[in-house]
Amino acid sequence: MQDVLCDVTSCFLCTNCIPEWREIIAMKKQTRLFKKNESIFSEGDDVKGIYFIYSGAVKIHKQWSDEKDMIIRFSSAGDILGHRGLGGANKYPVSATALDTTKACFITNQFLETLLRSNHDLTYKLMHFYASELQKAEQRMRNLAHMDVKGRIAETLLDLKKVFGLNDDGFIGVVITRQDIASYAGTTYETVFKLFNDLTSEGVIVTEGKSIRVINEEKLRKMVG
Amino acid sequence: MQDVLCDVTSCFLCTNCIPEWREIIAMKKQTRLFKKNESIFSEGDDVKGIYFIYSGAVKIHKQWSDEKDMIIRFSSAGDILGHRGLGGANKYPVSATALDTTKACFITNQFLETLLRSNHDLTYKLMHFYASELQKAEQRMRNLAHMDVKGRIAETLLDLKKVFGLNDDGFIGVVITRQDIASYAGTTYETVFKLFNDLTSEGVIVTEGKSIRVINEEKLRKMVG
DNA sequence: CGACACGTTGATCTACATCAATGGTGGTGG
DNA sequence: CCACCACCATTGATGTAGATCAACGTGTCG
């Protein structure tokens, strides 16, 4: 991890949330740079603050017995990390790891609290942000409980596409291991494979190494239900 | 459903959240009464407002193909209902049904929005409330994905005990069908029995009709992990 | 060129859903 | 008051998705 000058112009909150934020960030003039696979924070760490992602790709995950972990969600430019730490507990309940080189603005807790206390609009918007995250979480809960593995993998692909978009060649805009896909879909490595083969022969996706291209999005949607 | 005078003294927000709220509620002087099994609102309904539960028991659930539904969470006195409707969408994403006679204060959206706009403390506390709900949701997501059915049923029992407490005889403070337990644990009717039998012969729980008494909470916790 | 990790595939094994049969209970009408 | 029916509880039998295990192939680095 490395500190660099803050690229204020592309900050999520600057453009999407509140104008005042721009000045506040400008005061800090500091972002942090994480390399691929570098940990941003870990489950159980003291909550020191919150991150706003400028660019890159991140997974939020939680340990589950030895060597099994579950990926809660993926994040990209414009997202907020570590906000789950706000709710009373002073330990992060999850871990965040960079899937790719990631630039993020770090705001200390104290600073954020002061902001929230004094800036009503920010609090209000953050509340709505939480509300929509909650809806997403519950949607996913239902899916994990009642959908078969194929459907969950289809959902994973759609989510990846939505969060990371496509690169110039039309592939999903992040390189991700099959293990990570399995962890998000709540299944195993081997099963991901076998179903990737199925999806390929059904003409739904094409893979090239670890890159994935979605050919027939409609079909994927149908699998999700 | 029936409107009655608001019992201000026992309102969640009055006692737990902000003092000013007491006066605001007093202005409305209105609660709604729901009978057992009565629907409070349904998935897809227009969001009209938010409810604060004074007393009773409620399940929040979401349809999943014909005749299958998933219970997202249980709520009792002091909880907020319908707040998920706040996040942009103007349709409720879930349904709420009374598990028992339930008294709830209804606040229209417009009224709530005005409140939130003018009352920073309320917004701030509601934000924290969402944050902790989010943590719970993610916890449950993980459990549904990776825990076996027995563990999920154990979790269900612990959650029920936590939310509804115990009645005078030491039984879990709500009468609930096995179908509902199955819907919460993400399993089927029949499986719930078989595992209830196991749990009974293991001396973990005792059932009397639909009432459930937890004997060995420690053992339940161990099953959850 | 060997070795070691990781990708890939097939073979088994099990937890749980699903289905089907039986037993109990309460409600209704004769 | 009893008999019948309908509906839910309970249990056993069967089927299957997908985890787990193990073997084999392939790329990569010393």
Short mmCIF file of C-alpha atoms (C1' of nucleotides) in Angstrom, two decimals:
data_model
loop_
_atom_site.label_atom_id
_atom_site.label_comp_id
_atom_site.label_asym_id
_atom_site.label_seq_id
_atom_site.Cartn_x
_atom_site.Cartn_y
_atom_site.Cartn_z
CA MET A 1 0.00 0.00 0.00
CA GLN A 2 1.22 3.46 -0.91
CA ASP A 3 -0.03 7.00 -0.39
CA VAL A 4 -0.33 9.32 -3.36
CA LEU A 5 -1.96 12.64 -4.16
CA CYS A 6 -5.72 12.53 -4.22
CA ASP A 7 -7.27 12.66 -7.63
CA VAL A 8 -10.16 14.78 -6.52
CA THR A 9 -11.88 15.01 -9.86
CA SER A 10 -12.86 11.38 -9.97
CA CYS A 11 -14.00 10.96 -6.39
CA PHE A 12 -17.36 9.30 -6.05
CA LEU A 13 -18.70 11.65 -3.47
CA CYS A 14 -17.44 14.70 -5.27
CA THR A 15 -19.41 13.99 -8.36
CA ASN A 16 -22.27 11.93 -7.11
CA CYS A 17 -22.95 12.99 -3.60
CA ILE A 18 -22.24 16.43 -2.24
CA PRO A 19 -20.35 19.35 -3.75
CA GLU A 20 -18.81 20.36 -0.43
CA TRP A 21 -17.08 17.04 -0.33
CA ARG A 22 -14.74 18.09 -3.06
CA GLU A 23 -13.17 20.73 -0.84
CA ILE A 24 -12.95 18.41 2.10
CA ILE A 25 -11.13 15.78 0.10
CA ALA A 26 -8.93 18.45 -1.35
CA MET A 27 -7.82 19.25 2.17
CA LYS A 28 -6.70 15.70 2.68
CA LYS A 29 -5.08 15.36 -0.73
CA GLN A 30 -4.33 11.75 -0.14
CA THR A 31 -5.27 8.43 -1.61
CA ARG A 32 -3.91 4.98 -1.05
CA LEU A 33 -2.74 2.63 -3.72
CA PHE A 34 -3.16 -1.13 -3.39
CA LYS A 35 -1.53 -3.76 -5.54
CA LYS A 36 -3.35 -6.76 -6.91
CA ASN A 37 -4.12 -9.27 -4.15
CA GLU A 38 -3.11 -6.82 -1.47
CA SER A 39 -5.32 -6.70 1.60
CA ILE A 40 -7.08 -3.40 2.23
CA PHE A 41 -8.37 -4.40 5.64
CA SER A 42 -9.11 -7.67 7.38
CA GLU A 43 -11.91 -9.15 9.42
CA GLY A 44 -11.28 -8.34 13.06
CA ASP A 45 -9.05 -5.31 12.43
CA ASP A 46 -9.89 -2.17 14.32
CA VAL A 47 -12.04 0.12 12.21
CA LYS A 48 -9.85 3.06 11.36
CA GLY A 49 -11.97 4.60 8.66
CA ILE A 50 -13.72 4.29 5.39
CA TYR A 51 -12.49 4.07 1.78
CA PHE A 52 -13.88 5.52 -1.41
CA ILE A 53 -12.70 3.67 -4.46
CA TYR A 54 -11.42 5.81 -7.31
CA SER A 55 -10.43 2.99 -9.59
CA GLY A 56 -9.68 -0.71 -9.52
CA ALA A 57 -11.51 -3.80 -8.33
CA VAL A 58 -12.12 -5.13 -4.85
CA LYS A 59 -13.71 -8.15 -3.23
CA ILE A 60 -15.36 -8.02 0.19
CA HIS A 61 -15.18 -11.39 1.86
CA LYS A 62 -15.55 -13.18 5.14
CA GLN A 63 -13.75 -16.22 6.46
CA TRP A 64 -15.67 -19.43 6.95
CA SER A 65 -13.82 -22.23 8.69
CA ASP A 66 -10.34 -23.09 7.42
CA GLU A 67 -9.68 -22.17 3.83
CA LYS A 68 -13.30 -21.57 2.97
CA ASP A 69 -14.39 -18.04 2.49
CA MET A 70 -17.46 -16.39 1.13
CA ILE A 71 -17.33 -13.32 -1.08
CA ILE A 72 -20.04 -10.94 0.03
CA ARG A 73 -19.82 -8.50 -2.84
CA PHE A 74 -17.57 -6.98 -5.46
CA SER A 75 -16.78 -3.28 -5.63
CA SER A 76 -15.39 -0.96 -8.25
CA ALA A 77 -14.88 2.76 -8.86
CA GLY A 78 -17.43 4.85 -6.99
CA ASP A 79 -18.12 2.37 -4.21
CA ILE A 80 -17.62 2.75 -0.50
CA LEU A 81 -15.64 0.26 1.58
CA GLY A 82 -15.55 -0.32 5.29
CA HIS A 83 -18.87 1.39 5.97
CA ARG A 84 -20.12 -1.72 7.64
CA GLY A 85 -17.76 -0.88 10.44
CA LEU A 86 -19.89 2.13 11.33
CA GLY A 87 -22.60 0.15 13.04
CA GLY A 88 -21.44 0.21 16.62
CA ALA A 89 -18.78 -2.49 16.47
CA ASN A 90 -15.26 -1.19 16.22
CA LYS A 91 -13.93 -4.20 14.37
CA TYR A 92 -14.40 -4.79 10.67
CA PRO A 93 -16.81 -7.68 10.22
CA VAL A 94 -15.39 -8.48 6.78
CA SER A 95 -12.15 -8.31 4.81
CA ALA A 96 -11.43 -6.33 1.65
CA THR A 97 -8.82 -7.39 -0.89
CA ALA A 98 -7.79 -5.77 -4.16
CA LEU A 99 -8.52 -7.90 -7.22
CA ASP A 100 -6.53 -5.47 -9.31
CA THR A 101 -4.49 -2.32 -8.76
CA THR A 102 -6.81 -0.13 -6.76
CA LYS A 103 -6.80 3.54 -5.87
CA ALA A 104 -8.88 4.56 -2.88
CA CYS A 105 -9.37 7.64 -0.77
CA PHE A 106 -9.09 6.95 2.92
CA ILE A 107 -11.13 8.92 5.43
CA THR A 108 -10.54 8.42 9.12
CA ASN A 109 -13.47 7.54 11.29
CA GLN A 110 -13.14 10.67 13.33
CA PHE A 111 -13.13 12.81 10.24
CA LEU A 112 -16.13 10.98 8.84
CA GLU A 113 -18.08 11.25 12.07
CA THR A 114 -17.46 14.99 12.18
CA LEU A 115 -18.63 15.23 8.60
CA LEU A 116 -21.76 13.22 9.24
CA ARG A 117 -22.58 15.26 12.32
CA SER A 118 -22.30 18.54 10.47
CA ASN A 119 -23.46 17.59 7.01
CA HIS A 120 -27.02 16.48 6.88
CA ASP A 121 -27.10 15.82 3.14
CA LEU A 122 -24.21 13.41 3.40
CA THR A 123 -25.85 11.49 6.21
CA TYR A 124 -29.10 11.37 4.31
CA LYS A 125 -27.46 10.05 1.17
CA LEU A 126 -25.40 7.56 3.06
CA MET A 127 -28.60 6.30 4.68
CA HIS A 128 -30.12 5.72 1.28
CA PHE A 129 -26.96 4.02 0.14
CA TYR A 130 -27.26 1.59 3.04
CA ALA A 131 -30.90 1.02 2.27
CA SER A 132 -30.17 -0.06 -1.26
CA GLU A 133 -27.25 -2.23 -0.15
CA LEU A 134 -29.64 -3.92 2.22
CA GLN A 135 -32.04 -4.69 -0.59
CA LYS A 136 -29.26 -6.18 -2.64
CA ALA A 137 -28.10 -8.29 0.28
CA GLU A 138 -31.57 -9.69 0.80
CA GLN A 139 -31.98 -10.44 -2.86
CA ARG A 140 -28.77 -12.38 -2.75
CA MET A 141 -29.79 -14.16 0.42
CA ARG A 142 -32.83 -15.50 -1.31
CA ASN A 143 -30.82 -16.57 -4.29
CA LEU A 144 -28.27 -18.42 -2.22
CA ALA A 145 -31.01 -20.22 -0.34
CA HIS A 146 -33.22 -21.38 -3.17
CA MET A 147 -31.42 -21.25 -6.47
CA ASP A 148 -29.40 -24.14 -7.88
CA VAL A 149 -25.70 -23.77 -8.47
CA LYS A 150 -26.06 -23.07 -12.16
CA GLY A 151 -28.40 -20.19 -11.43
CA ARG A 152 -26.04 -18.81 -8.83
CA ILE A 153 -23.14 -18.92 -11.25
CA ALA A 154 -25.27 -17.18 -13.85
CA GLU A 155 -26.04 -14.53 -11.27
CA THR A 156 -22.35 -14.20 -10.45
CA LEU A 157 -21.52 -13.55 -14.09
CA LEU A 158 -24.25 -10.95 -14.41
CA ASP A 159 -23.12 -9.23 -11.22
CA LEU A 160 -19.51 -9.20 -12.36
CA LYS A 161 -20.52 -7.65 -15.65
CA LYS A 162 -22.61 -5.05 -13.88
CA VAL A 163 -19.95 -4.10 -11.37
CA PHE A 164 -16.85 -4.19 -13.54
CA GLY A 165 -18.29 -3.63 -17.00
CA LEU A 166 -16.56 -4.81 -20.15
CA ASN A 167 -13.08 -4.08 -21.43
CA ASP A 168 -12.29 -3.09 -25.01
CA ASP A 169 -12.46 -6.67 -26.22
CA GLY A 170 -15.89 -7.26 -24.75
CA PHE A 171 -14.65 -9.38 -21.86
CA ILE A 172 -15.72 -8.84 -18.28
CA GLY A 173 -13.55 -6.05 -16.97
CA VAL A 174 -11.75 -7.95 -14.25
CA VAL A 175 -9.58 -11.03 -14.16
CA ILE A 176 -10.90 -13.31 -11.49
CA THR A 177 -10.04 -16.84 -10.39
CA ARG A 178 -12.59 -19.62 -10.56
CA GLN A 179 -12.07 -20.05 -6.85
CA ASP A 180 -13.36 -16.51 -6.32
CA ILE A 181 -16.34 -17.18 -8.52
CA ALA A 182 -17.05 -20.29 -6.47
CA SER A 183 -16.75 -18.32 -3.23
CA TYR A 184 -19.25 -15.77 -4.47
CA ALA A 185 -21.70 -18.36 -5.77
CA GLY A 186 -21.38 -20.50 -2.66
CA THR A 187 -20.01 -23.57 -4.41
CA THR A 188 -16.71 -25.28 -5.17
CA TYR A 189 -13.91 -24.83 -7.59
CA GLU A 190 -14.61 -28.02 -9.52
CA THR A 191 -18.29 -27.34 -9.89
CA VAL A 192 -17.62 -23.90 -11.36
CA PHE A 193 -15.60 -25.55 -14.03
CA LYS A 194 -18.04 -28.18 -15.00
CA LEU A 195 -20.76 -25.60 -15.26
CA PHE A 196 -18.50 -23.24 -17.20
CA ASN A 197 -18.08 -26.04 -19.69
CA ASP A 198 -21.82 -26.46 -19.90
CA LEU A 199 -22.33 -22.74 -20.37
CA THR A 200 -19.69 -22.67 -23.06
CA SER A 201 -21.16 -25.54 -25.03
CA GLU A 202 -24.57 -23.94 -24.68
CA GLY A 203 -23.08 -20.87 -26.32
CA VAL A 204 -23.76 -18.63 -23.37
CA ILE A 205 -20.20 -17.66 -22.51
CA VAL A 206 -16.71 -17.86 -23.96
CA THR A 207 -13.54 -18.03 -21.88
CA GLU A 208 -10.00 -17.15 -22.80
CA GLY A 209 -7.68 -18.01 -19.96
CA LYS A 210 -9.22 -16.30 -16.98
CA SER A 211 -11.09 -13.76 -19.06
CA ILE A 212 -14.77 -14.27 -19.54
CA ARG A 213 -17.04 -12.98 -22.25
CA VAL A 214 -20.80 -13.15 -21.97
CA ILE A 215 -22.38 -14.06 -25.31
CA ASN A 216 -26.00 -14.61 -24.45
CA GLU A 217 -27.01 -12.44 -21.53
CA GLU A 218 -30.66 -13.20 -22.05
CA LYS A 219 -30.09 -16.87 -21.39
CA LEU A 220 -28.17 -16.08 -18.22
CA ARG A 221 -31.05 -13.98 -16.97
CA LYS A 222 -33.46 -16.79 -17.61
CA MET A 223 -31.34 -19.11 -15.46
CA VAL A 224 -31.48 -16.67 -12.57
CA GLY A 225 -35.24 -16.60 -12.85
CA MET B 1 -56.54 -3.99 10.30
CA GLN B 2 -57.91 -1.40 12.66
CA ASP B 3 -56.84 2.06 13.79
CA VAL B 4 -56.63 2.82 17.48
CA LEU B 5 -55.16 5.51 19.71
CA CYS B 6 -51.39 5.59 19.75
CA ASP B 7 -49.80 4.27 22.89
CA VAL B 8 -47.03 6.80 22.88
CA THR B 9 -45.29 5.58 26.00
CA SER B 10 -44.17 2.32 24.47
CA CYS B 11 -43.04 3.61 21.09
CA PHE B 12 -39.60 2.48 20.10
CA LEU B 13 -38.40 5.80 18.86
CA CYS B 14 -39.79 7.65 21.85
CA THR B 15 -37.74 5.73 24.30
CA ASN B 16 -34.77 4.61 22.27
CA CYS B 17 -34.19 7.19 19.63
CA ILE B 18 -35.05 10.84 19.97
CA PRO B 19 -37.10 12.65 22.60
CA GLU B 20 -38.72 14.98 20.08
CA TRP B 21 -40.26 12.00 18.42
CA ARG B 22 -42.63 11.54 21.31
CA GLU B 23 -44.35 14.81 20.50
CA ILE B 24 -44.47 14.07 16.81
CA ILE B 25 -46.12 10.71 17.37
CA ALA B 26 -48.44 12.31 19.85
CA MET B 27 -49.64 14.56 17.06
CA LYS B 28 -50.58 11.57 14.97
CA LYS B 29 -52.15 9.65 17.83
CA GLN B 30 -52.74 6.64 15.70
CA THR B 31 -51.62 3.06 15.55
CA ARG B 32 -52.82 0.15 13.50
CA LEU B 33 -53.84 -3.21 14.82
CA PHE B 34 -53.26 -6.38 12.83
CA LYS B 35 -54.72 -9.78 13.55
CA LYS B 36 -52.74 -12.99 13.44
CA ASN B 37 -51.90 -13.94 9.83
CA GLU B 38 -53.07 -10.58 8.54
CA SER B 39 -50.91 -8.99 5.87
CA ILE B 40 -49.32 -5.66 6.80
CA PHE B 41 -48.05 -4.95 3.32
CA SER B 42 -47.17 -7.04 0.30
CA GLU B 43 -44.34 -7.29 -2.17
CA GLY B 44 -45.11 -4.96 -5.05
CA ASP B 45 -47.46 -2.67 -3.14
CA ASP B 46 -46.80 1.04 -3.41
CA VAL B 47 -44.71 2.22 -0.50
CA LYS B 48 -47.00 4.37 1.59
CA GLY B 49 -44.91 4.63 4.70
CA ILE B 50 -43.09 2.94 7.50
CA TYR B 51 -44.25 1.09 10.61
CA PHE B 52 -42.89 1.00 14.12
CA ILE B 53 -43.93 -2.10 16.00
CA TYR B 54 -45.25 -1.53 19.51
CA SER B 55 -46.06 -5.13 20.25
CA GLY B 56 -46.64 -8.44 18.52
CA ALA B 57 -44.68 -10.56 16.08
CA VAL B 58 -44.07 -10.14 12.37
CA LYS B 59 -42.36 -12.03 9.56
CA ILE B 60 -40.78 -10.29 6.59
CA HIS B 61 -40.84 -12.54 3.58
CA LYS B 62 -40.44 -12.64 -0.17
CA GLN B 63 -42.11 -14.85 -2.71
CA TRP B 64 -40.04 -17.37 -4.59
CA SER B 65 -41.83 -19.17 -7.39
CA ASP B 66 -45.25 -20.64 -6.68
CA GLU B 67 -45.88 -21.56 -3.07
CA LYS B 68 -42.28 -21.21 -2.02
CA ASP B 69 -41.33 -18.23 0.00
CA MET B 70 -38.32 -17.20 1.98
CA ILE B 71 -38.54 -15.48 5.34
CA ILE B 72 -35.98 -12.72 5.44
CA ARG B 73 -36.26 -11.83 9.10
CA PHE B 74 -38.52 -11.79 12.11
CA SER B 75 -39.49 -8.62 13.93
CA SER B 76 -40.94 -7.79 17.30
CA ALA B 77 -41.62 -4.77 19.51
CA GLY B 78 -39.22 -1.93 18.80
CA ASP B 79 -38.45 -2.86 15.21
CA ILE B 80 -39.05 -0.87 12.06
CA LEU B 81 -40.94 -2.26 9.07
CA GLY B 82 -41.04 -1.10 5.50
CA HIS B 83 -37.86 0.93 5.72
CA ARG B 84 -36.46 -1.04 2.81
CA GLY B 85 -38.92 0.85 0.67
CA LEU B 86 -36.96 4.03 1.26
CA GLY B 87 -34.19 3.17 -1.14
CA GLY B 88 -35.43 4.78 -4.31
CA ALA B 89 -37.93 2.16 -5.42
CA ASN B 90 -41.51 3.03 -4.64
CA LYS B 91 -42.66 -0.56 -4.35
CA TYR B 92 -42.09 -2.72 -1.32
CA PRO B 93 -39.52 -5.38 -2.21
CA VAL B 94 -40.84 -7.72 0.50
CA SER B 95 -44.05 -8.62 2.31
CA ALA B 96 -44.80 -8.32 6.01
CA THR B 97 -47.32 -10.55 7.79
CA ALA B 98 -48.37 -10.62 11.43
CA LEU B 99 -47.48 -13.86 13.22
CA ASP B 100 -49.57 -12.75 16.16
CA THR B 101 -51.76 -9.80 17.08
CA THR B 102 -49.58 -6.82 16.30
CA LYS B 103 -49.79 -3.16 17.17
CA ALA B 104 -47.82 -0.79 14.97
CA CYS B 105 -47.52 2.94 14.47
CA PHE B 106 -47.82 3.98 10.85
CA ILE B 107 -45.89 6.98 9.52
CA THR B 108 -46.53 8.16 6.01
CA ASN B 109 -43.59 8.51 3.69
CA GLN B 110 -44.12 12.19 3.27
CA PHE B 111 -44.18 12.71 7.01
CA LEU B 112 -41.07 10.61 7.44
CA GLU B 113 -39.20 12.43 4.69
CA THR B 114 -40.00 15.77 6.27
CA LEU B 115 -38.80 14.44 9.57
CA LEU B 116 -35.58 13.10 8.13
CA ARG B 117 -34.91 16.34 6.31
CA SER B 118 -35.33 18.42 9.43
CA ASN B 119 -34.07 16.08 12.10
CA HIS B 120 -30.45 15.21 11.76
CA ASP B 121 -30.29 12.96 14.81
CA LEU B 122 -33.06 10.78 13.47
CA THR B 123 -31.36 10.42 10.10
CA TYR B 124 -28.09 9.61 11.78
CA LYS B 125 -29.63 6.94 13.97
CA LEU B 126 -31.59 5.45 11.13
CA MET B 127 -28.36 5.24 9.18
CA HIS B 128 -26.77 3.25 11.98
CA PHE B 129 -29.81 1.06 12.18
CA TYR B 130 -29.44 0.22 8.50
CA ALA B 131 -25.75 -0.46 8.96
CA SER B 132 -26.41 -3.04 11.62
CA GLU B 133 -29.22 -4.63 9.60
CA LEU B 134 -26.77 -4.94 6.77
CA GLN B 135 -24.30 -6.77 8.95
CA LYS B 136 -26.98 -9.17 10.07
CA ALA B 137 -28.07 -9.79 6.50
CA GLU B 138 -24.54 -10.60 5.44
CA GLN B 139 -24.06 -12.91 8.37
CA ARG B 140 -27.17 -14.77 7.35
CA MET B 141 -26.11 -14.85 3.72
CA ARG B 142 -22.97 -16.66 4.71
CA ASN B 143 -24.87 -19.10 6.84
CA LEU B 144 -27.35 -19.94 4.12
CA ALA B 145 -24.54 -20.52 1.67
CA HIS B 146 -22.24 -22.71 3.69
CA MET B 147 -24.01 -24.22 6.65
CA ASP B 148 -25.83 -27.54 6.57
CA VAL B 149 -29.54 -27.69 7.25
CA LYS B 150 -29.14 -28.73 10.86
CA GLY B 151 -26.97 -25.72 11.52
CA ARG B 152 -29.44 -23.42 9.81
CA ILE B 153 -32.28 -24.76 11.91
CA ALA B 154 -30.19 -24.29 15.02
CA GLU B 155 -29.60 -20.72 13.92
CA THR B 156 -33.31 -20.23 13.33
CA LEU B 157 -34.12 -21.34 16.86
CA LEU B 158 -31.51 -19.04 18.34
CA ASP B 159 -32.78 -16.13 16.25
CA LEU B 160 -36.37 -16.80 17.26
CA LYS B 161 -35.37 -16.86 20.90
CA LYS B 162 -33.43 -13.63 20.50
CA VAL B 163 -36.18 -11.77 18.67
CA PHE B 164 -39.23 -13.00 20.56
CA GLY B 165 -37.77 -13.99 23.90
CA LEU B 166 -39.36 -16.55 26.18
CA ASN B 167 -42.85 -16.66 27.64
CA ASP B 168 -43.62 -17.42 31.27
CA ASP B 169 -43.27 -21.16 30.75
CA GLY B 170 -39.83 -20.85 29.18
CA PHE B 171 -41.03 -21.49 25.65
CA ILE B 172 -40.05 -19.33 22.69
CA GLY B 173 -42.38 -16.37 22.77
CA VAL B 174 -44.14 -16.93 19.48
CA VAL B 175 -46.15 -19.75 17.99
CA ILE B 176 -44.78 -20.51 14.58
CA THR B 177 -45.49 -23.21 12.02
CA ARG B 178 -42.80 -25.61 10.91
CA GLN B 179 -43.38 -24.34 7.41
CA ASP B 180 -42.26 -20.90 8.55
CA ILE B 181 -39.21 -22.34 10.24
CA ALA B 182 -38.41 -24.15 7.01
CA SER B 183 -38.84 -20.95 5.01
CA TYR B 184 -36.45 -19.10 7.27
CA ALA B 185 -33.85 -21.86 7.28
CA GLY B 186 -34.13 -22.39 3.54
CA THR B 187 -35.31 -25.98 3.72
CA THR B 188 -38.52 -28.01 3.62
CA TYR B 189 -41.32 -28.85 5.96
CA GLU B 190 -40.42 -32.54 6.24
CA THR B 191 -36.77 -31.92 6.90
CA VAL B 192 -37.60 -29.58 9.76
CA PHE B 193 -39.46 -32.39 11.57
CA LYS B 194 -36.84 -34.99 11.08
CA LEU B 195 -34.26 -32.65 12.49
CA PHE B 196 -36.59 -31.53 15.28
CA ASN B 197 -36.82 -35.19 16.24
CA ASP B 198 -33.07 -35.45 16.24
CA LEU B 199 -32.73 -32.32 18.32
CA THR B 200 -35.33 -33.61 20.76
CA SER B 201 -33.67 -36.98 21.23
CA GLU B 202 -30.35 -35.20 21.65
CA GLY B 203 -31.97 -33.28 24.49
CA VAL B 204 -31.45 -29.92 22.85
CA ILE B 205 -35.07 -28.86 22.52
CA VAL B 206 -38.53 -29.87 23.72
CA THR B 207 -41.72 -29.25 21.77
CA GLU B 208 -45.29 -29.08 22.94
CA GLY B 209 -47.62 -28.68 20.00
CA LYS B 210 -46.22 -25.74 18.13
CA SER B 211 -44.44 -24.32 21.15
CA ILE B 212 -40.71 -24.81 21.36
CA ARG B 213 -38.45 -24.76 24.36
CA VAL B 214 -34.70 -24.58 24.04
CA ILE B 215 -33.00 -26.80 26.63
CA ASN B 216 -29.39 -26.70 25.64
CA GLU B 217 -28.54 -23.41 24.02
CA GLU B 218 -24.85 -24.14 24.17
CA LYS B 219 -25.25 -27.15 21.91
CA LEU B 220 -27.28 -25.11 19.43
CA ARG B 221 -24.51 -22.54 19.28
CA LYS B 222 -21.97 -25.23 18.59
CA MET B 223 -24.01 -26.40 15.61
CA VAL B 224 -24.03 -22.92 14.15
CA GLY B 225 -20.26 -22.76 14.48
"C1'" DC C 1 14.83 -31.63 -18.11
"C1'" DG C 2 12.61 -32.63 -13.81
"C1'" DA C 3 9.43 -31.14 -10.36
"C1'" DC C 4 5.78 -28.96 -8.53
"C1'" DA C 5 1.72 -26.35 -8.64
"C1'" DC C 6 -2.46 -25.81 -10.75
"C1'" DG C 7 -6.06 -26.85 -14.33
"C1'" DT C 8 -9.21 -30.53 -15.79
"C1'" DT C 9 -11.91 -34.51 -15.73
"C1'" DG C 10 -14.17 -38.75 -14.18
"C1'" DA C 11 -15.91 -41.67 -10.16
"C1'" DT C 12 -18.03 -42.01 -5.88
"C1'" DC C 13 -20.75 -40.67 -1.89
"C1'" DT C 14 -23.97 -38.18 0.88
"C1'" DA C 15 -27.26 -34.80 2.46
"C1'" DC C 16 -31.39 -33.39 1.46
"C1'" DA C 17 -35.51 -32.75 -1.62
"C1'" DT C 18 -39.19 -35.08 -3.32
"C1'" DC C 19 -42.68 -38.41 -3.38
"C1'" DA C 20 -45.81 -41.50 -1.38
"C1'" DA C 21 -48.18 -43.93 2.29
"C1'" DT C 22 -50.14 -43.86 6.81
"C1'" DG C 23 -51.95 -41.99 11.06
"C1'" DG C 24 -54.17 -38.48 13.63
"C1'" DT C 25 -57.59 -34.64 14.48
"C1'" DG C 26 -61.03 -31.44 14.08
"C1'" DG C 27 -65.10 -29.94 11.80
"C1'" DT C 28 -69.55 -30.76 9.69
"C1'" DG C 29 -73.73 -32.74 8.71
"C1'" DG C 30 -76.82 -36.44 9.18
"C1'" DC D 1 -73.46 -38.62 19.17
"C1'" DC D 2 -71.32 -40.76 15.74
"C1'" DA D 3 -69.51 -41.21 11.04
"C1'" DC D 4 -67.33 -39.37 7.35
"C1'" DC D 5 -64.25 -36.40 5.08
"C1'" DA D 6 -60.66 -33.23 4.52
"C1'" DC D 7 -56.54 -31.65 5.95
"C1'" DC D 8 -52.26 -31.59 8.37
"C1'" DA D 9 -48.61 -34.32 10.99
"C1'" DT D 10 -45.33 -38.04 10.68
"C1'" DT D 11 -42.56 -41.38 8.81
"C1'" DG D 12 -40.29 -44.30 5.30
"C1'" DA D 13 -38.53 -44.96 0.41
"C1'" DT D 14 -36.40 -43.12 -3.52
"C1'" DG D 15 -33.89 -39.91 -6.48
"C1'" DT D 16 -30.46 -36.48 -7.47
"C1'" DA D 17 -27.51 -32.32 -7.31
"C1'" DG D 18 -23.41 -31.32 -6.16
"C1'" DA D 19 -19.43 -31.99 -2.72
"C1'" DT D 20 -15.56 -34.63 -2.21
"C1'" DC D 21 -11.87 -37.50 -3.70
"C1'" DA D 22 -8.57 -39.08 -6.71
"C1'" DA D 23 -6.23 -39.46 -11.05
"C1'" DC D 24 -4.35 -37.43 -14.95
"C1'" DG D 25 -2.76 -33.56 -17.98
"C1'" DT D 26 -0.28 -29.19 -18.68
"C1'" DG D 27 2.19 -25.11 -18.02
"C1'" DT D 28 6.00 -22.83 -15.67
"C1'" DC D 29 10.14 -22.02 -13.14
"C1'" DG D 30 14.42 -23.29 -11.40
#
